[in-house]
Amino acid sequence: MAAFKHGQIYALLRYCRLLKNTRGILKPEFHCLSYLQRSLSEVMQINHFHTSSEFYRQVVLGIETSCDDTGAAVVDDTGAVLGEALHSQHSVHLKHGGIIPPVAQVMHQQNIKGVVNDALEKAGLVLTDIDAIATTVKPGLALSLSVGTHYGKILALSAGKPFIPIHHMEAHALTIRMAHKVEFPFLVLLLSGGHCLLVIANSLDHWSIIGQTIDDAPGEALDKGARRLKLRNIREFSSMSGGQAIEYLAATGNPRAYEFPTPMWKYRDCSFSFSGLKNSLFKIISRLEEKYEVEGGNIIPPINDVCASFQYAVTKHLVRQTQKAMVYIDVRDLLPKTNKILVVSGGVACNHYIRRALQKLCDTTGYQFHCPPPNLCTDNGIMIAWNGMERLKAKTGVLYKKEDIEAVVYQSKCQIGTDLTDDVRSLGIHAQKWVKF
């Protein structure tokens, strides 16, 4: 009996209650169901003995539609995922060479109800069993956010449940706390197709920005680079994201084969810039296409070396700016010296080469390195549900009144916290010796 998952236990308990209330049930079956319900209840009580005096744990439904994935999940207050569902639009947008917002909106509208119902069904719960509904409302693609925000509010109002508006980047940063005891404050590096941020998570409601991209995000640069390299024309990479394809090819390439400029080297801050690296890649590709007389959809011969060199350049920029952030933190004494932590999250954090380089940085600087598993780095409903659970337990950012819920609006752009970039720049932050990887 103890081998049952939380969602299965909830489902069986509800099934027992339903059958016992059905007329015409045979007496032996009634006794069997009664015994089953008592046994399940004992398991639940044992599980809750050290964590809660209530029979049922709190559960939150999370809804994510900030970009091109429709996600939903149910999470309890221990971080257990009771049910999850995700509909990816990746294959559709891949054909168009990028995300088309109106198409993403329509697909969210078509799939959100089914995705939410699927997550609830997997959890063995119905909407009335949920304690609160958390939904991404900022930042992201406006048309995509509008779908999730509207649907989440409707569910909360119709079921009389609290509504918890979620900041997408905050959710990425806090996902690690589902499985690891990461206490505030800690340093976060958020990497994705739309964001690149270095922030200090001081608390649920207090975030400090140390550095952010001034143009492209790393995921965007990798995807556009892969598109220019025509990697989709290679059959085994036709269904991969650009970043995945580059990482795969780079594994057998020489990362020092081609030189790339060092972005932001004149600036004594922790800002990021990937536009220059992307443009340098385009120039290298054009030069090689001319050299090898490559035309049409054909691929340049030294593709592995080009991918490895580009990936190395992107990674070096990430590592150096993060190292400067660590220097700034030491100067300002922003993290406890006995518990320095770097959390890396977001879709680009799935890249194992980048992970290893940042792990080396942490090993050298005395930081603990934490990164969620790859399936929790990309956009998903789990991180939204967990962020909602953290806020529900802390009793902050939770909306109960009808008028407050109705007043929530989605925001395509929204800063996560106080920007400390000017302070970083004023100190002239520079690392005495760069960490090599």
Short mmCIF file of N, CA, C and O in Angstrom, two decimals, residues 79-148:
data_model
loop_
_atom_site.label_atom_id
_atom_site.label_comp_id
_atom_site.label_asym_id
_atom_site.label_seq_id
_atom_site.Cartn_x
_atom_site.Cartn_y
_atom_site.Cartn_z
N GLY A 79 6.20 19.29 -2.60
CA GLY A 79 6.89 19.32 -3.88
C GLY A 79 6.62 18.10 -4.72
O GLY A 79 7.22 17.95 -5.80
N ALA A 80 5.74 17.23 -4.28
CA ALA A 80 5.39 16.05 -5.07
C ALA A 80 4.50 16.46 -6.23
O ALA A 80 3.53 17.20 -6.06
N VAL A 81 4.84 15.99 -7.43
CA VAL A 81 4.04 16.26 -8.62
C VAL A 81 2.96 15.19 -8.72
O VAL A 81 3.24 14.02 -8.97
N LEU A 82 1.72 15.59 -8.52
CA LEU A 82 0.61 14.64 -8.54
C LEU A 82 0.12 14.36 -9.94
O LEU A 82 -0.37 13.28 -10.24
N GLY A 83 0.22 15.36 -10.81
CA GLY A 83 -0.22 15.18 -12.19
C GLY A 83 0.33 16.29 -13.06
O GLY A 83 0.44 17.43 -12.62
N GLU A 84 0.72 15.95 -14.29
CA GLU A 84 1.28 16.95 -15.20
C GLU A 84 0.85 16.65 -16.62
O GLU A 84 0.68 15.49 -17.02
N ALA A 85 0.65 17.71 -17.40
CA ALA A 85 0.35 17.57 -18.82
C ALA A 85 1.00 18.72 -19.57
O ALA A 85 1.11 19.83 -19.05
N LEU A 86 1.45 18.45 -20.79
CA LEU A 86 2.13 19.48 -21.57
C LEU A 86 1.85 19.25 -23.05
O LEU A 86 1.97 18.14 -23.56
N HIS A 87 1.45 20.33 -23.74
CA HIS A 87 1.29 20.27 -25.19
C HIS A 87 2.32 21.20 -25.81
O HIS A 87 2.30 22.41 -25.59
N SER A 88 3.24 20.63 -26.57
CA SER A 88 4.30 21.41 -27.19
C SER A 88 3.93 21.80 -28.62
O SER A 88 3.37 21.00 -29.37
N GLN A 89 4.24 23.04 -28.97
CA GLN A 89 4.02 23.54 -30.33
C GLN A 89 5.31 23.53 -31.14
O GLN A 89 5.36 24.09 -32.24
N HIS A 90 6.34 22.91 -30.60
CA HIS A 90 7.68 22.99 -31.19
C HIS A 90 7.70 22.60 -32.66
O HIS A 90 8.26 23.33 -33.50
N SER A 91 7.10 21.48 -33.01
CA SER A 91 7.15 20.99 -34.38
C SER A 91 6.45 21.94 -35.35
O SER A 91 6.86 22.08 -36.51
N VAL A 92 5.40 22.60 -34.88
CA VAL A 92 4.65 23.53 -35.74
C VAL A 92 5.50 24.76 -36.06
O VAL A 92 5.65 25.17 -37.22
N HIS A 93 6.08 25.36 -35.02
CA HIS A 93 6.86 26.59 -35.22
C HIS A 93 8.19 26.31 -35.90
O HIS A 93 8.75 27.20 -36.56
N LEU A 94 8.69 25.09 -35.76
CA LEU A 94 9.96 24.72 -36.40
C LEU A 94 9.85 24.85 -37.92
O LEU A 94 10.80 25.25 -38.59
N LYS A 95 8.68 24.54 -38.45
CA LYS A 95 8.47 24.63 -39.90
C LYS A 95 8.53 26.06 -40.40
O LYS A 95 8.84 26.32 -41.56
N HIS A 96 8.20 27.01 -39.51
CA HIS A 96 8.17 28.42 -39.90
C HIS A 96 9.47 29.15 -39.55
O HIS A 96 9.60 30.34 -39.81
N GLY A 97 10.41 28.43 -38.93
CA GLY A 97 11.69 29.05 -38.59
C GLY A 97 11.64 29.93 -37.37
O GLY A 97 12.57 30.69 -37.11
N GLY A 98 10.57 29.86 -36.59
CA GLY A 98 10.44 30.68 -35.39
C GLY A 98 9.00 30.71 -34.92
O GLY A 98 8.08 30.28 -35.63
N ILE A 99 8.79 31.24 -33.72
CA ILE A 99 7.46 31.27 -33.13
C ILE A 99 6.63 32.40 -33.74
O ILE A 99 7.07 33.55 -33.78
N ILE A 100 5.45 32.06 -34.20
CA ILE A 100 4.51 33.06 -34.75
C ILE A 100 3.43 33.27 -33.69
O ILE A 100 2.59 32.39 -33.46
N PRO A 101 3.43 34.43 -33.01
CA PRO A 101 2.52 34.67 -31.88
C PRO A 101 1.04 34.37 -32.14
O PRO A 101 0.42 33.72 -31.30
N PRO A 102 0.44 34.80 -33.26
CA PRO A 102 -0.98 34.49 -33.48
C PRO A 102 -1.25 32.98 -33.58
O PRO A 102 -2.28 32.50 -33.11
N VAL A 103 -0.31 32.26 -34.17
CA VAL A 103 -0.46 30.80 -34.27
C VAL A 103 -0.35 30.18 -32.88
O VAL A 103 -1.13 29.28 -32.51
N ALA A 104 0.61 30.66 -32.08
CA ALA A 104 0.77 30.16 -30.72
C ALA A 104 -0.49 30.41 -29.90
O ALA A 104 -0.94 29.54 -29.14
N GLN A 105 -1.09 31.59 -30.06
CA GLN A 105 -2.31 31.92 -29.31
C GLN A 105 -3.45 30.96 -29.64
O GLN A 105 -4.12 30.43 -28.74
N VAL A 106 -3.65 30.72 -30.92
CA VAL A 106 -4.74 29.82 -31.35
C VAL A 106 -4.53 28.41 -30.79
O VAL A 106 -5.47 27.77 -30.31
N MET A 107 -3.29 27.94 -30.83
CA MET A 107 -3.01 26.59 -30.34
C MET A 107 -3.18 26.50 -28.83
O MET A 107 -3.62 25.47 -28.31
N HIS A 108 -2.83 27.55 -28.11
CA HIS A 108 -3.08 27.59 -26.67
C HIS A 108 -4.59 27.49 -26.41
O HIS A 108 -5.04 26.73 -25.53
N GLN A 109 -5.36 28.25 -27.16
CA GLN A 109 -6.82 28.27 -26.99
C GLN A 109 -7.42 26.88 -27.26
O GLN A 109 -8.36 26.46 -26.58
N GLN A 110 -6.85 26.20 -28.24
CA GLN A 110 -7.37 24.88 -28.62
C GLN A 110 -7.01 23.80 -27.59
O GLN A 110 -7.75 22.82 -27.45
N ASN A 111 -5.91 23.98 -26.89
CA ASN A 111 -5.40 22.89 -26.04
C ASN A 111 -5.45 23.11 -24.54
O ASN A 111 -5.30 22.16 -23.78
N ILE A 112 -5.69 24.34 -24.10
CA ILE A 112 -5.55 24.61 -22.67
C ILE A 112 -6.54 23.83 -21.82
O ILE A 112 -6.18 23.30 -20.76
N LYS A 113 -7.77 23.71 -22.26
CA LYS A 113 -8.77 22.99 -21.47
C LYS A 113 -8.39 21.52 -21.33
O LYS A 113 -8.43 20.96 -20.22
N GLY A 114 -7.98 20.91 -22.43
CA GLY A 114 -7.59 19.50 -22.39
C GLY A 114 -6.36 19.26 -21.55
O GLY A 114 -6.28 18.26 -20.82
N VAL A 115 -5.39 20.17 -21.62
CA VAL A 115 -4.16 20.02 -20.84
C VAL A 115 -4.45 20.12 -19.34
O VAL A 115 -3.95 19.31 -18.55
N VAL A 116 -5.25 21.10 -18.95
CA VAL A 116 -5.60 21.26 -17.54
C VAL A 116 -6.38 20.06 -17.03
O VAL A 116 -6.09 19.51 -15.95
N ASN A 117 -7.36 19.60 -17.81
CA ASN A 117 -8.16 18.42 -17.41
C ASN A 117 -7.29 17.18 -17.31
O ASN A 117 -7.49 16.33 -16.42
N ASP A 118 -6.33 17.06 -18.21
CA ASP A 118 -5.43 15.90 -18.20
C ASP A 118 -4.57 15.89 -16.93
O ASP A 118 -4.38 14.85 -16.30
N ALA A 119 -4.06 17.07 -16.55
CA ALA A 119 -3.24 17.16 -15.33
C ALA A 119 -4.06 16.81 -14.09
O ALA A 119 -3.58 16.09 -13.20
N LEU A 120 -5.29 17.30 -14.05
CA LEU A 120 -6.17 16.99 -12.91
C LEU A 120 -6.50 15.50 -12.86
O LEU A 120 -6.51 14.88 -11.80
N GLU A 121 -6.77 14.93 -14.03
CA GLU A 121 -7.11 13.51 -14.10
C GLU A 121 -5.94 12.64 -13.65
O GLU A 121 -6.12 11.66 -12.91
N LYS A 122 -4.74 12.99 -14.08
CA LYS A 122 -3.55 12.23 -13.66
C LYS A 122 -3.32 12.34 -12.15
O LYS A 122 -2.80 11.42 -11.52
N ALA A 123 -3.72 13.47 -11.59
CA ALA A 123 -3.58 13.66 -10.15
C ALA A 123 -4.68 12.96 -9.37
O ALA A 123 -4.61 12.84 -8.15
N GLY A 124 -5.71 12.51 -10.08
CA GLY A 124 -6.84 11.87 -9.42
C GLY A 124 -7.68 12.87 -8.65
O GLY A 124 -8.29 12.54 -7.63
N LEU A 125 -7.73 14.11 -9.14
CA LEU A 125 -8.44 15.17 -8.46
C LEU A 125 -9.40 15.88 -9.40
O LEU A 125 -9.29 15.76 -10.63
N VAL A 126 -10.32 16.62 -8.81
CA VAL A 126 -11.20 17.50 -9.57
C VAL A 126 -10.92 18.93 -9.10
O VAL A 126 -10.24 19.15 -8.10
N LEU A 127 -11.45 19.89 -9.83
CA LEU A 127 -11.13 21.28 -9.54
C LEU A 127 -11.47 21.68 -8.11
O LEU A 127 -10.75 22.48 -7.49
N THR A 128 -12.54 21.13 -7.56
CA THR A 128 -12.94 21.49 -6.20
C THR A 128 -11.95 20.99 -5.15
O THR A 128 -11.96 21.47 -4.01
N ASP A 129 -11.08 20.02 -5.52
CA ASP A 129 -10.06 19.52 -4.59
C ASP A 129 -8.85 20.45 -4.49
O ASP A 129 -8.04 20.32 -3.57
N ILE A 130 -8.73 21.36 -5.44
CA ILE A 130 -7.57 22.24 -5.51
C ILE A 130 -7.68 23.37 -4.49
O ILE A 130 -8.75 23.91 -4.26
N ASP A 131 -6.55 23.74 -3.88
CA ASP A 131 -6.55 24.82 -2.89
C ASP A 131 -6.33 26.19 -3.51
O ASP A 131 -6.76 27.20 -2.95
N ALA A 132 -5.64 26.25 -4.66
CA ALA A 132 -5.42 27.53 -5.33
C ALA A 132 -5.00 27.26 -6.77
O ALA A 132 -4.52 26.17 -7.11
N ILE A 133 -5.16 28.28 -7.61
CA ILE A 133 -4.79 28.18 -9.02
C ILE A 133 -3.74 29.23 -9.33
O ILE A 133 -3.97 30.43 -9.14
N ALA A 134 -2.57 28.79 -9.77
CA ALA A 134 -1.46 29.69 -10.11
C ALA A 134 -1.31 29.73 -11.62
O ALA A 134 -1.37 28.69 -12.28
N THR A 135 -1.09 30.92 -12.16
CA THR A 135 -1.00 31.07 -13.61
C THR A 135 0.06 32.10 -13.98
O THR A 135 0.17 33.14 -13.35
N THR A 136 0.84 31.78 -15.02
CA THR A 136 1.82 32.74 -15.51
C THR A 136 1.10 33.94 -16.12
O THR A 136 0.30 33.78 -17.04
N VAL A 137 1.40 35.13 -15.63
CA VAL A 137 0.78 36.34 -16.18
C VAL A 137 1.84 37.32 -16.70
O VAL A 137 1.49 38.33 -17.32
N LYS A 138 3.14 37.02 -16.49
CA LYS A 138 4.22 37.91 -16.93
C LYS A 138 5.55 37.20 -16.76
O LYS A 138 5.66 36.29 -15.94
N PRO A 139 6.59 37.60 -17.53
CA PRO A 139 6.51 38.20 -18.85
C PRO A 139 6.40 37.09 -19.90
O PRO A 139 6.43 35.91 -19.55
N GLY A 140 6.32 37.47 -21.18
CA GLY A 140 6.20 36.49 -22.24
C GLY A 140 5.55 37.09 -23.47
O GLY A 140 5.45 38.31 -23.60
N LEU A 141 5.11 36.24 -24.39
CA LEU A 141 4.40 36.72 -25.57
C LEU A 141 2.99 37.14 -25.14
O LEU A 141 2.27 36.35 -24.53
N ALA A 142 2.63 38.34 -25.48
CA ALA A 142 1.34 38.89 -25.03
C ALA A 142 0.17 38.00 -25.42
O ALA A 142 -0.71 37.72 -24.59
N LEU A 143 0.13 37.55 -26.67
CA LEU A 143 -1.01 36.75 -27.13
C LEU A 143 -1.08 35.40 -26.42
O LEU A 143 -2.17 34.89 -26.15
N SER A 144 0.08 34.84 -26.10
CA SER A 144 0.11 33.57 -25.38
C SER A 144 -0.31 33.75 -23.92
O SER A 144 -1.11 32.99 -23.39
N LEU A 145 0.24 34.79 -23.28
CA LEU A 145 -0.11 35.07 -21.89
C LEU A 145 -1.60 35.34 -21.71
O LEU A 145 -2.18 34.96 -20.70
N SER A 146 -2.20 35.97 -22.70
CA SER A 146 -3.62 36.32 -22.60
C SER A 146 -4.49 35.08 -22.43
O SER A 146 -5.48 35.10 -21.70
N VAL A 147 -4.11 33.98 -23.07
CA VAL A 147 -4.90 32.75 -23.01
C VAL A 147 -4.85 32.15 -21.61
O VAL A 147 -5.89 31.85 -21.01
N GLY A 148 -3.65 31.96 -21.08
CA GLY A 148 -3.51 31.36 -19.76
C GLY A 148 -4.07 32.22 -18.66
O GLY A 148 -4.73 31.73 -17.73
#
